[in-house]
Amino acid sequence: MTREGTERLATAWARIDTWLGQYAPGTAALLRPGADEERIGAAEEATGRVFPPELAAWYRIHDGMEHRDDGLDCLLPKRTSMLTLEELVRENAFWHRSAYAGVDVDEDEEADLLRLPFAADEERVEGWYVDSRPEKDTFGGLDTWSSEGDTDPYPGYPSWECWPLHVWAEEIAACLEQGCPFTLPQPHDRTEGRPALAPGGFLVWGTEDAPTPLYGPRP
């Protein structure tokens, strides 16, 4: 990923933060300050992976968010919450302990082991990750992960060759600003809900066909 990508990511996050501050202050208050280089470096050492530039930039902006028991921390599509660096390290370690334990792995399975998960749903059964293999064209590209049971994770559905993190963030910003459903890129034609507002000023992702946010006016 290029410098342009990290700059576009920062611009997209500025749009997201602005929208949250105006329409979803409850969610905005859950976002943690950005991580410094020392903490990002510690996470890289713990996972044994060099973070793609855009993922490192992501954590410089916000080191995840505080979580709530009522599910009102679902800032991201697929009703997922941003993980802190410490949570990313734990999820990565869990994947290594439980996936393909004690068996030989093929190239695709090895790629699964090298994922860096940065978002998860309330039950920690699915979320988003980026590819951490610098030798691949998909380095830093976005994909989904899902868990089948408590100790048998498997990768999400095969999706796009490489969906850059900054493009994803730009799509989220556009959805918030326009009140439109979040749509996965081609070749998929599915959506992952649309932004809505819950009491207390919290962003939620409602049903994709909702004509207006579930609570409160559309911005």
mmCIF file of C-alpha atoms in Angstrom:
data_model
loop_
_atom_site.group_PDB
_atom_site.id
_atom_site.type_symbol
_atom_site.label_atom_id
_atom_site.label_comp_id
_atom_site.label_asym_id
_atom_site.label_seq_id
_atom_site.Cartn_x
_atom_site.Cartn_y
_atom_site.Cartn_z
ATOM 1 C CA MET A 1 0.000 0.000 0.000
ATOM 2 C CA THR A 2 1.244 3.458 -0.874
ATOM 3 C CA ARG A 3 1.569 6.741 0.954
ATOM 4 C CA GLU A 4 -1.492 7.861 -0.988
ATOM 5 C CA GLY A 5 -3.405 5.003 0.640
ATOM 6 C CA THR A 6 -2.473 6.038 4.184
ATOM 7 C CA GLU A 7 -3.355 9.666 3.406
ATOM 8 C CA ARG A 8 -6.722 8.638 1.983
ATOM 9 C CA LEU A 9 -7.315 6.481 5.060
ATOM 10 C CA ALA A 10 -6.658 9.469 7.327
ATOM 11 C CA THR A 11 -9.036 11.626 5.253
ATOM 12 C CA ALA A 12 -11.754 8.949 5.387
ATOM 13 C CA TRP A 13 -11.376 8.675 9.149
ATOM 14 C CA ALA A 14 -11.654 12.451 9.482
ATOM 15 C CA ARG A 15 -15.014 12.208 7.683
ATOM 16 C CA ILE A 16 -16.127 9.335 9.927
ATOM 17 C CA ASP A 17 -15.067 11.141 13.096
ATOM 18 C CA THR A 18 -16.859 14.310 11.964
ATOM 19 C CA TRP A 19 -20.090 12.423 11.283
ATOM 20 C CA LEU A 20 -19.904 10.557 14.591
ATOM 21 C CA GLY A 21 -19.262 13.748 16.518
ATOM 22 C CA GLN A 22 -22.326 15.376 14.987
ATOM 23 C CA TYR A 23 -24.805 12.494 14.885
ATOM 24 C CA ALA A 24 -23.499 9.648 17.080
ATOM 25 C CA PRO A 25 -21.644 11.157 20.056
ATOM 26 C CA GLY A 26 -22.193 8.001 22.083
ATOM 27 C CA THR A 27 -20.181 5.992 19.586
ATOM 28 C CA ALA A 28 -17.606 8.756 19.189
ATOM 29 C CA ALA A 29 -16.945 8.622 22.936
ATOM 30 C CA LEU A 30 -16.080 4.910 22.707
ATOM 31 C CA LEU A 31 -13.188 5.457 20.296
ATOM 32 C CA ARG A 32 -9.772 5.269 21.924
ATOM 33 C CA PRO A 33 -6.862 7.591 21.167
ATOM 34 C CA GLY A 34 -4.365 6.455 18.581
ATOM 35 C CA ALA A 35 -1.472 4.152 19.480
ATOM 36 C CA ASP A 36 2.135 5.332 19.377
ATOM 37 C CA GLU A 37 4.922 3.638 17.450
ATOM 38 C CA GLU A 38 6.123 1.771 20.527
ATOM 39 C CA ARG A 39 2.785 0.055 21.059
ATOM 40 C CA ILE A 40 2.385 -0.757 17.374
ATOM 41 C CA GLY A 41 5.903 -2.206 17.367
ATOM 42 C CA ALA A 42 5.080 -4.321 20.431
ATOM 43 C CA ALA A 43 2.009 -5.720 18.653
ATOM 44 C CA GLU A 44 4.119 -6.538 15.591
ATOM 45 C CA GLU A 45 6.637 -8.345 17.791
ATOM 46 C CA ALA A 46 3.889 -10.279 19.591
ATOM 47 C CA THR A 47 2.282 -11.444 16.332
ATOM 48 C CA GLY A 48 5.568 -11.924 14.495
ATOM 49 C CA ARG A 49 4.197 -9.871 11.597
ATOM 50 C CA VAL A 50 5.043 -6.453 10.186
ATOM 51 C CA PHE A 51 1.798 -4.495 9.976
ATOM 52 C CA PRO A 52 0.789 -3.339 6.492
ATOM 53 C CA PRO A 53 1.207 0.466 6.323
ATOM 54 C CA GLU A 54 -2.531 1.157 6.237
ATOM 55 C CA LEU A 55 -3.228 -1.065 9.252
ATOM 56 C CA ALA A 56 -0.490 0.712 11.208
ATOM 57 C CA ALA A 57 -1.999 4.046 10.118
ATOM 58 C CA TRP A 58 -5.435 2.797 11.241
ATOM 59 C CA TYR A 59 -4.124 2.197 14.755
ATOM 60 C CA ARG A 60 -2.335 5.544 14.848
ATOM 61 C CA ILE A 61 -5.767 7.142 14.359
ATOM 62 C CA HIS A 62 -7.705 5.012 16.865
ATOM 63 C CA ASP A 63 -6.471 2.120 18.978
ATOM 64 C CA GLY A 64 -9.796 0.338 18.814
ATOM 65 C CA MET A 65 -12.708 1.259 21.026
ATOM 66 C CA GLU A 66 -14.224 0.602 24.418
ATOM 67 C CA HIS A 67 -16.796 -2.199 24.367
ATOM 68 C CA ARG A 68 -20.334 -2.367 25.691
ATOM 69 C CA ASP A 69 -22.377 -5.353 26.819
ATOM 70 C CA ASP A 70 -25.474 -4.154 24.946
ATOM 71 C CA GLY A 71 -23.897 -4.362 21.480
ATOM 72 C CA LEU A 72 -23.924 -0.588 20.909
ATOM 73 C CA ASP A 73 -20.242 -0.590 19.998
ATOM 74 C CA CYS A 74 -20.849 -1.889 16.470
ATOM 75 C CA LEU A 75 -19.149 0.951 14.640
ATOM 76 C CA LEU A 76 -18.182 -1.071 11.553
ATOM 77 C CA PRO A 77 -20.181 -3.026 8.950
ATOM 78 C CA LYS A 78 -21.234 -6.583 9.779
ATOM 79 C CA ARG A 79 -22.112 -5.091 13.186
ATOM 80 C CA THR A 80 -18.507 -5.312 14.304
ATOM 81 C CA SER A 81 -16.456 -3.428 16.849
ATOM 82 C CA MET A 82 -12.887 -2.174 16.418
ATOM 83 C CA LEU A 83 -10.354 -4.288 18.313
ATOM 84 C CA THR A 84 -7.567 -2.737 20.331
ATOM 85 C CA LEU A 85 -3.988 -3.752 19.577
ATOM 86 C CA GLU A 86 -4.036 -6.021 22.629
ATOM 87 C CA GLU A 87 -7.210 -7.697 21.377
ATOM 88 C CA LEU A 88 -5.720 -8.115 17.900
ATOM 89 C CA VAL A 89 -2.737 -9.895 19.452
ATOM 90 C CA ARG A 90 -5.022 -12.187 21.477
ATOM 91 C CA GLU A 91 -7.207 -13.037 18.465
ATOM 92 C CA ASN A 92 -4.128 -13.783 16.371
ATOM 93 C CA ALA A 93 -2.716 -16.026 19.109
ATOM 94 C CA PHE A 94 -6.049 -17.852 19.457
ATOM 95 C CA TRP A 95 -6.080 -18.523 15.715
ATOM 96 C CA HIS A 96 -2.607 -20.041 15.895
ATOM 97 C CA ARG A 97 -3.451 -22.201 18.902
ATOM 98 C CA SER A 98 -6.682 -23.586 17.555
ATOM 99 C CA ALA A 99 -6.645 -23.554 13.759
ATOM 100 C CA TYR A 100 -5.074 -26.558 12.061
ATOM 101 C CA ALA A 101 -3.451 -27.529 15.363
ATOM 102 C CA GLY A 102 -1.050 -30.419 14.980
ATOM 103 C CA VAL A 103 -1.586 -30.862 11.251
ATOM 104 C CA ASP A 104 0.280 -29.854 8.136
ATOM 105 C CA VAL A 105 -1.180 -26.811 6.413
ATOM 106 C CA ASP A 106 -1.386 -25.932 2.739
ATOM 107 C CA GLU A 107 -0.709 -22.490 1.264
ATOM 108 C CA ASP A 108 -4.269 -21.229 1.735
ATOM 109 C CA GLU A 109 -4.377 -22.409 5.337
ATOM 110 C CA GLU A 110 -1.018 -20.782 6.034
ATOM 111 C CA ALA A 111 -2.456 -17.528 4.730
ATOM 112 C CA ASP A 112 -5.303 -17.889 7.216
ATOM 113 C CA LEU A 113 -2.798 -18.223 10.045
ATOM 114 C CA LEU A 114 -1.116 -14.990 8.986
ATOM 115 C CA ARG A 115 -4.245 -12.867 9.201
ATOM 116 C CA LEU A 116 -4.327 -9.759 11.400
ATOM 117 C CA PRO A 117 -7.886 -9.401 12.757
ATOM 118 C CA PHE A 118 -8.811 -5.831 13.681
ATOM 119 C CA ALA A 119 -12.604 -6.057 14.036
ATOM 120 C CA ALA A 120 -15.046 -8.588 15.515
ATOM 121 C CA ASP A 121 -18.722 -8.865 16.314
ATOM 122 C CA GLU A 122 -20.120 -8.989 19.844
ATOM 123 C CA GLU A 123 -19.829 -12.791 20.090
ATOM 124 C CA ARG A 124 -16.343 -12.833 18.534
ATOM 125 C CA VAL A 125 -17.493 -15.258 15.831
ATOM 126 C CA GLU A 126 -16.854 -13.131 12.752
ATOM 127 C CA GLY A 127 -15.133 -9.955 11.699
ATOM 128 C CA TRP A 128 -12.553 -8.311 9.420
ATOM 129 C CA TYR A 129 -8.835 -8.904 8.917
ATOM 130 C CA VAL A 130 -5.995 -7.858 6.614
ATOM 131 C CA ASP A 131 -3.432 -9.983 4.788
ATOM 132 C CA SER A 132 0.000 -9.719 6.449
ATOM 133 C CA ARG A 133 2.159 -11.310 3.727
ATOM 134 C CA PRO A 134 4.373 -8.570 2.222
ATOM 135 C CA GLU A 135 5.437 -10.851 -0.631
ATOM 136 C CA LYS A 136 1.841 -11.113 -1.930
ATOM 137 C CA ASP A 137 -0.101 -8.679 -4.082
ATOM 138 C CA THR A 138 -2.879 -8.904 -1.499
ATOM 139 C CA PHE A 139 -0.643 -7.525 1.293
ATOM 140 C CA GLY A 140 -2.785 -5.247 3.422
ATOM 141 C CA GLY A 141 -5.947 -6.287 1.584
ATOM 142 C CA LEU A 142 -9.174 -6.690 3.525
ATOM 143 C CA ASP A 143 -11.173 -9.877 4.024
ATOM 144 C CA THR A 144 -13.649 -11.411 6.450
ATOM 145 C CA TRP A 145 -13.121 -14.117 9.041
ATOM 146 C CA SER A 146 -15.593 -16.369 10.789
ATOM 147 C CA SER A 147 -15.456 -18.960 13.555
ATOM 148 C CA GLU A 148 -17.303 -22.271 13.510
ATOM 149 C CA GLY A 149 -17.678 -23.185 17.144
ATOM 150 C CA ASP A 150 -15.363 -22.078 19.920
ATOM 151 C CA THR A 151 -12.083 -23.590 18.782
ATOM 152 C CA ASP A 152 -12.370 -24.197 15.062
ATOM 153 C CA PRO A 153 -11.889 -20.915 13.198
ATOM 154 C CA TYR A 154 -11.994 -20.872 9.446
ATOM 155 C CA PRO A 155 -11.636 -18.078 6.898
ATOM 156 C CA GLY A 156 -14.672 -16.221 5.653
ATOM 157 C CA TYR A 157 -16.063 -16.657 2.174
ATOM 158 C CA PRO A 158 -13.532 -16.076 -0.623
ATOM 159 C CA SER A 159 -14.004 -12.481 -1.563
ATOM 160 C CA TRP A 160 -11.981 -9.932 -3.485
ATOM 161 C CA GLU A 161 -8.378 -10.165 -4.608
ATOM 162 C CA CYS A 162 -7.408 -7.095 -2.611
ATOM 163 C CA TRP A 163 -9.794 -4.540 -1.131
ATOM 164 C CA PRO A 164 -7.565 -1.780 0.292
ATOM 165 C CA LEU A 165 -8.354 -0.607 3.801
ATOM 166 C CA HIS A 166 -8.565 3.026 2.716
ATOM 167 C CA VAL A 167 -11.191 2.239 0.066
ATOM 168 C CA TRP A 168 -13.222 0.348 2.673
ATOM 169 C CA ALA A 169 -13.018 3.318 5.067
ATOM 170 C CA GLU A 170 -14.090 5.666 2.263
ATOM 171 C CA GLU A 171 -17.135 3.468 1.610
ATOM 172 C CA ILE A 172 -18.050 3.564 5.303
ATOM 173 C CA ALA A 173 -17.733 7.362 5.355
ATOM 174 C CA ALA A 174 -19.964 7.641 2.284
ATOM 175 C CA CYS A 175 -22.583 5.343 3.842
ATOM 176 C CA LEU A 176 -22.703 7.483 6.974
ATOM 177 C CA GLU A 177 -22.915 10.753 5.064
ATOM 178 C CA GLN A 178 -25.554 9.500 2.600
ATOM 179 C CA GLY A 179 -27.482 7.062 4.816
ATOM 180 C CA CYS A 180 -27.071 4.328 2.209
ATOM 181 C CA PRO A 181 -26.476 0.563 2.641
ATOM 182 C CA PHE A 182 -22.922 -0.721 2.837
ATOM 183 C CA THR A 183 -22.323 -2.880 -0.240
ATOM 184 C CA LEU A 184 -19.555 -5.408 -0.736
ATOM 185 C CA PRO A 185 -17.489 -4.894 -3.902
ATOM 186 C CA GLN A 186 -17.851 -6.993 -7.030
ATOM 187 C CA PRO A 187 -18.280 -9.847 -7.652
ATOM 188 C CA HIS A 188 -20.533 -9.798 -4.565
ATOM 189 C CA ASP A 189 -23.875 -8.046 -4.695
ATOM 190 C CA ARG A 190 -24.759 -8.337 -1.021
ATOM 191 C CA THR A 191 -25.010 -5.558 1.517
ATOM 192 C CA GLU A 192 -24.167 -5.499 5.211
ATOM 193 C CA GLY A 193 -26.907 -3.239 6.534
ATOM 194 C CA ARG A 194 -27.223 0.523 6.583
ATOM 195 C CA PRO A 195 -26.244 3.068 9.246
ATOM 196 C CA ALA A 196 -28.877 3.960 11.815
ATOM 197 C CA LEU A 197 -28.993 5.785 15.129
ATOM 198 C CA ALA A 198 -29.924 4.196 18.445
ATOM 199 C CA PRO A 199 -31.030 6.106 21.568
ATOM 200 C CA GLY A 200 -28.107 7.737 23.317
ATOM 201 C CA GLY A 201 -26.416 8.705 20.073
ATOM 202 C CA PHE A 202 -25.010 5.325 19.063
ATOM 203 C CA LEU A 203 -24.360 4.188 15.515
ATOM 204 C CA VAL A 204 -25.883 0.820 14.631
ATOM 205 C CA TRP A 205 -26.188 -1.016 11.317
ATOM 206 C CA GLY A 206 -29.867 -1.632 10.637
ATOM 207 C CA THR A 207 -31.636 -3.682 8.031
ATOM 208 C CA GLU A 208 -30.448 -2.907 4.542
ATOM 209 C CA ASP A 209 -33.916 -2.001 3.276
ATOM 210 C CA ALA A 210 -34.752 0.423 6.089
ATOM 211 C CA PRO A 211 -35.914 3.659 4.422
ATOM 212 C CA THR A 212 -34.549 5.762 7.302
ATOM 213 C CA PRO A 213 -32.288 5.134 10.296
ATOM 214 C CA LEU A 214 -34.011 3.077 12.979
ATOM 215 C CA TYR A 215 -33.863 5.957 15.444
ATOM 216 C CA GLY A 216 -33.482 9.646 14.846
ATOM 217 C CA PRO A 217 -33.337 11.677 11.627
ATOM 218 C CA ARG A 218 -31.082 10.846 8.751
ATOM 219 C CA PRO A 219 -28.297 13.421 8.515
#
